CSV table of C-alpha atoms in Angstrom, one decimal:
chain,number,residue,atom,x,y,z
F,1,MET,CA,3.0,24.0,-3.8
F,2,GLY,CA,0.2,22.3,-2.0
F,3,ILE,CA,-3.4,22.0,-3.0
F,4,ILE,CA,-4.6,23.9,0.0
F,5,SER,CA,-3.7,27.6,0.0
F,6,GLU,CA,-1.5,29.0,2.7
F,7,LYS,CA,-4.4,31.2,3.9
F,8,ASP,CA,-6.7,28.2,4.1
F,9,ARG,CA,-4.0,26.2,5.9
F,10,GLU,CA,-3.7,28.9,8.5
F,11,GLN,CA,-7.5,28.9,9.0
F,12,LEU,CA,-7.6,25.1,9.3
F,13,VAL,CA,-4.9,25.1,11.9
F,14,LYS,CA,-7.2,27.4,14.0
F,15,ILE,CA,-10.3,25.2,13.3
F,16,PHE,CA,-8.5,22.0,14.2
F,17,LYS,CA,-7.7,23.4,17.7
F,18,SER,CA,-11.3,22.4,18.5
F,19,ILE,CA,-10.6,18.7,17.7
F,20,VAL,CA,-11.3,16.7,20.9
F,21,ASN,CA,-10.3,13.1,20.1
F,22,GLU,CA,-8.2,11.4,17.4
F,23,VAL,CA,-9.7,11.0,13.9
F,24,LYS,CA,-8.4,8.4,11.4
F,25,ILE,CA,-9.0,9.0,7.7
F,26,ILE,CA,-8.9,5.9,5.4
F,27,ILE,CA,-8.4,6.4,1.7
F,28,PHE,CA,-9.0,3.9,-1.0
F,29,THR,CA,-7.2,4.6,-4.3
F,30,GLN,CA,-5.8,2.8,-7.4
F,31,GLU,CA,-3.0,5.0,-8.7
F,32,PHE,CA,-2.9,3.9,-12.3
F,33,GLU,CA,-6.6,3.7,-13.1
F,34,CYS,CA,-8.1,6.4,-10.9
F,35,GLU,CA,-8.0,9.9,-12.4
F,36,TYR,CA,-8.8,11.7,-9.2
F,37,CYS,CA,-7.1,9.4,-6.6
F,38,LYS,CA,-3.8,11.4,-6.4
F,39,THR,CA,-5.7,14.7,-5.8
F,40,THR,CA,-7.8,13.1,-3.1
F,41,ARG,CA,-4.8,11.6,-1.4
F,42,ASP,CA,-2.8,14.9,-1.6
F,43,ILE,CA,-5.7,16.8,0.0
F,44,ILE,CA,-6.0,14.3,2.9
F,45,GLU,CA,-2.3,14.2,3.4
F,46,GLU,CA,-2.2,18.0,3.7
F,47,ILE,CA,-5.2,18.1,6.1
F,48,SER,CA,-3.6,15.4,8.3
F,49,SER,CA,-0.4,17.4,8.5
F,50,LEU,CA,-2.2,20.3,10.2
F,51,SER,CA,-3.2,18.4,13.4
F,52,ASP,CA,-1.4,15.7,15.4
F,53,LYS,CA,-4.9,14.3,16.1
F,54,ILE,CA,-5.6,13.5,12.5
F,55,SER,CA,-4.0,10.4,10.9
F,56,PHE,CA,-4.5,8.8,7.5
F,57,GLU,CA,-4.0,5.4,5.9
F,58,THR,CA,-4.1,4.7,2.2
F,59,TYR,CA,-5.1,1.3,0.6
F,60,ASP,CA,-5.3,0.0,-2.9
F,61,PHE,CA,-8.9,-0.8,-4.0
F,62,VAL,CA,-7.8,-4.0,-5.7
F,63,LYS,CA,-4.8,-5.2,-3.8
F,64,ASP,CA,-6.5,-4.6,-0.5
F,65,GLN,CA,-9.8,-6.1,-1.6
F,66,ALA,CA,-10.5,-7.7,1.8
F,67,LEU,CA,-10.5,-4.2,3.3
F,68,SER,CA,-12.5,-2.7,0.5
F,69,LYS,CA,-15.2,-5.3,1.2
F,70,LYS,CA,-15.0,-4.8,4.9
F,71,TYR,CA,-15.7,-1.1,4.5
F,72,GLY,CA,-18.2,-1.6,1.7
F,73,VAL,CA,-16.2,0.5,-0.7
F,74,ASP,CA,-17.3,-0.1,-4.3
F,75,LYS,CA,-15.7,2.8,-6.1
F,76,ILE,CA,-12.7,5.2,-5.8
F,77,PRO,CA,-11.4,7.6,-4.7
F,78,ALA,CA,-13.1,6.8,-1.4
F,79,ILE,CA,-12.7,8.5,2.0
F,80,ILE,CA,-13.8,7.1,5.3
F,81,LEU,CA,-13.7,8.9,8.7
F,82,ILE,CA,-13.1,6.7,11.8
F,83,GLY,CA,-13.5,7.8,15.4
F,84,ASP,CA,-14.0,5.3,18.1
F,85,ARG,CA,-15.7,3.3,15.4
F,86,ASP,CA,-16.7,3.4,11.8
F,87,TYR,CA,-19.6,5.7,11.6
F,88,GLY,CA,-20.6,4.9,8.1
F,89,ILE,CA,-19.4,8.2,6.7
F,90,ARG,CA,-18.2,8.0,3.1
F,91,PHE,CA,-16.9,10.5,0.5
F,92,TYR,CA,-16.7,9.2,-3.1
F,93,GLY,CA,-14.8,11.6,-5.2
F,94,VAL,CA,-12.5,14.6,-4.6
F,95,PRO,CA,-13.9,16.6,-1.6
F,96,ALA,CA,-13.6,19.9,-3.5
F,97,GLY,CA,-15.6,23.1,-3.5
F,98,TYR,CA,-18.3,23.2,-0.9
F,99,GLU,CA,-17.7,19.5,-0.1
F,100,PHE,CA,-14.3,20.4,1.3
F,101,THR,CA,-16.1,22.4,4.1
F,102,ALA,CA,-18.4,19.4,4.7
F,103,LEU,CA,-15.3,17.2,5.1
F,104,ILE,CA,-13.7,19.6,7.7
F,105,GLU,CA,-16.9,19.9,9.7
F,106,ASP,CA,-17.4,16.1,9.6
F,107,ILE,CA,-13.8,15.7,11.0
F,108,ILE,CA,-14.7,18.0,13.9
F,109,ASP,CA,-18.0,16.1,14.6
F,110,VAL,CA,-16.2,12.7,14.5
F,111,SER,CA,-13.5,14.1,16.9
F,112,ARG,CA,-16.3,15.0,19.3
F,113,ARG,CA,-18.1,11.7,18.8
F,114,ASP,CA,-21.2,13.7,18.6
F,115,SER,CA,-23.5,14.3,15.6
F,116,GLY,CA,-24.8,17.6,16.9
F,117,LEU,CA,-28.4,16.8,15.9
F,118,SER,CA,-31.3,18.1,17.8
F,119,LYS,CA,-33.2,15.9,20.3
F,120,GLU,CA,-36.2,16.0,18.0
F,121,VAL,CA,-34.3,14.5,15.1
F,122,LEU,CA,-32.4,12.0,17.3
F,123,THR,CA,-35.7,10.8,18.6
F,124,GLU,CA,-36.9,10.1,15.1
F,125,LEU,CA,-33.7,8.4,14.1
F,126,LEU,CA,-34.0,6.0,17.1
F,127,ARG,CA,-36.8,4.4,15.2
F,128,VAL,CA,-34.5,3.4,12.3
F,129,ASP,CA,-34.1,-0.4,13.0
F,130,LYS,CA,-33.2,-1.6,9.5
F,131,PRO,CA,-30.2,-0.9,7.2
F,132,VAL,CA,-30.4,2.4,5.4
F,133,HIS,CA,-28.1,3.5,2.7
F,134,ILE,CA,-28.2,7.2,1.8
F,135,GLN,CA,-26.4,8.6,-1.2
F,136,ILE,CA,-26.1,12.3,-1.8
F,137,MET,CA,-25.4,13.1,-5.5
F,138,VAL,CA,-23.4,16.4,-5.6
F,139,SER,CA,-21.3,18.7,-7.7
F,140,PRO,CA,-18.5,20.9,-6.2
F,141,THR,CA,-20.2,24.2,-7.4
F,142,CYS,CA,-23.6,23.4,-5.7
F,143,PRO,CA,-24.0,25.7,-2.6
F,144,TYR,CA,-26.8,23.5,-1.2
F,145,CYS,CA,-25.1,20.1,-1.6
F,146,ALA,CA,-22.8,20.3,1.4
F,147,SER,CA,-25.8,20.9,3.7
F,148,ALA,CA,-27.4,17.6,2.5
F,149,VAL,CA,-24.1,15.8,2.9
F,150,ARG,CA,-23.6,17.0,6.4
F,151,THR,CA,-27.1,16.0,7.4
F,152,ALA,CA,-26.7,12.5,6.0
F,153,HIS,CA,-23.4,12.0,7.6
F,154,ARG,CA,-24.8,13.2,11.0
F,155,PHE,CA,-27.6,10.7,10.6
F,156,ALA,CA,-24.9,8.0,10.0
F,157,MET,CA,-23.2,9.0,13.2
F,158,ALA,CA,-26.4,8.9,15.2
F,159,ASN,CA,-27.6,5.4,14.1
F,160,ASN,CA,-25.4,2.4,13.3
F,161,ASN,CA,-28.0,1.2,10.8
F,162,ILE,CA,-27.4,4.2,8.6
F,163,THR,CA,-24.5,4.7,6.1
F,164,ALA,CA,-24.2,7.8,4.1
F,165,ASP,CA,-22.2,8.6,1.0
F,166,MET,CA,-21.3,11.8,-0.8
F,167,VAL,CA,-21.0,11.0,-4.5
F,168,GLU,CA,-19.5,13.5,-6.9
F,169,ILE,CA,-21.4,13.0,-10.1
F,170,SER,CA,-18.9,14.3,-12.5
F,171,GLU,CA,-16.5,11.6,-11.4
F,172,PHE,CA,-19.1,8.9,-11.4
F,173,PRO,CA,-21.3,9.8,-14.4
F,174,HIS,CA,-22.7,6.3,-14.7
F,175,LEU,CA,-24.4,6.9,-11.3
F,176,ALA,CA,-25.9,10.2,-12.5
F,177,VAL,CA,-27.4,8.3,-15.4
F,178,LYS,CA,-28.6,5.4,-13.2
F,179,TYR,CA,-30.4,7.7,-10.8
F,180,ASN,CA,-31.5,10.1,-13.4
F,181,VAL,CA,-29.8,13.1,-11.7
F,182,GLN,CA,-31.3,16.3,-13.2
F,183,GLY,CA,-30.4,18.5,-10.3
F,184,VAL,CA,-28.3,18.4,-7.2
F,185,PRO,CA,-28.3,17.6,-4.4
F,186,LYS,CA,-30.2,14.5,-5.2
F,187,ILE,CA,-30.8,12.3,-2.2
F,188,ILE,CA,-31.2,8.5,-2.8
F,189,ILE,CA,-32.4,6.4,0.1
F,190,ASN,CA,-32.2,2.6,-0.2
F,191,GLU,CA,-32.3,2.9,-4.0
F,192,ASP,CA,-36.1,3.3,-4.1
F,193,HIS,CA,-36.7,6.7,-2.6
F,194,SER,CA,-35.3,10.0,-3.9
F,195,ILE,CA,-35.5,13.7,-3.0
F,196,VAL,CA,-34.1,16.6,-5.0
F,197,GLY,CA,-32.7,19.6,-3.0
F,198,ALA,CA,-31.6,20.2,0.5
F,199,ILE,CA,-34.3,19.8,3.1
F,200,PRO,CA,-34.6,20.4,6.9
F,201,GLU,CA,-33.1,17.7,9.1
F,202,ILE,CA,-36.5,16.7,10.6
F,203,GLU,CA,-38.0,16.3,7.1
F,204,PHE,CA,-34.9,14.3,6.0
F,205,ALA,CA,-35.3,12.0,9.1
F,206,LYS,CA,-39.0,11.5,8.2
F,207,ALA,CA,-38.0,10.6,4.6
F,208,VAL,CA,-35.6,8.0,6.0
F,209,LEU,CA,-38.4,6.5,8.1
F,210,LYS,CA,-40.8,6.5,5.2
F,211,ALA,CA,-38.2,4.6,3.1
F,212,ILE,CA,-38.2,1.7,5.6
F,213,GLY,CA,-42.0,1.8,5.9
F,214,LYS,CA,-42.4,3.8,9.1
């Protein structure tokens, strides 16, 4: 029996009919030392089987170290979505619970090569001219986390200077300690700036600009 229920599979087949262009999913795992790697790989394998426009490639975090460095992957399991380029979209941890929905919606956005952001937000993001690394600390049971993840990933699509990570804190507890995560979603921008809770896209964009001194 697969991880995704038959009912959900049927729903995904319908959703994936809206896929426009091909999407490649890259997974980094390490089978013998990564507790959640197999689950992540199984989920992606099942998703890719539901559309001929979704493909996936699996790499070993250590054996394929050159690729790990190329994509900036520093922990596993890791998921990267590729369209006509690498948009800087990252999932660290099993995309379960509400984050599963974020992954599916991201796949649709990447297939369209369009972030779907408003002109107002896009105008603000055009001002981002320095590297920005956004990390969204989440838990699968948090109903607000997926919204923050989606916004960050859309920002990454809209501006090549932005990379955005979903980080599942139960799988990476050392990061929860490092960033003093007391509540989720916790948004970390370039290590030095943080926000707790989901916020409107325009306010999120302004927070990114503030993090780079604008």
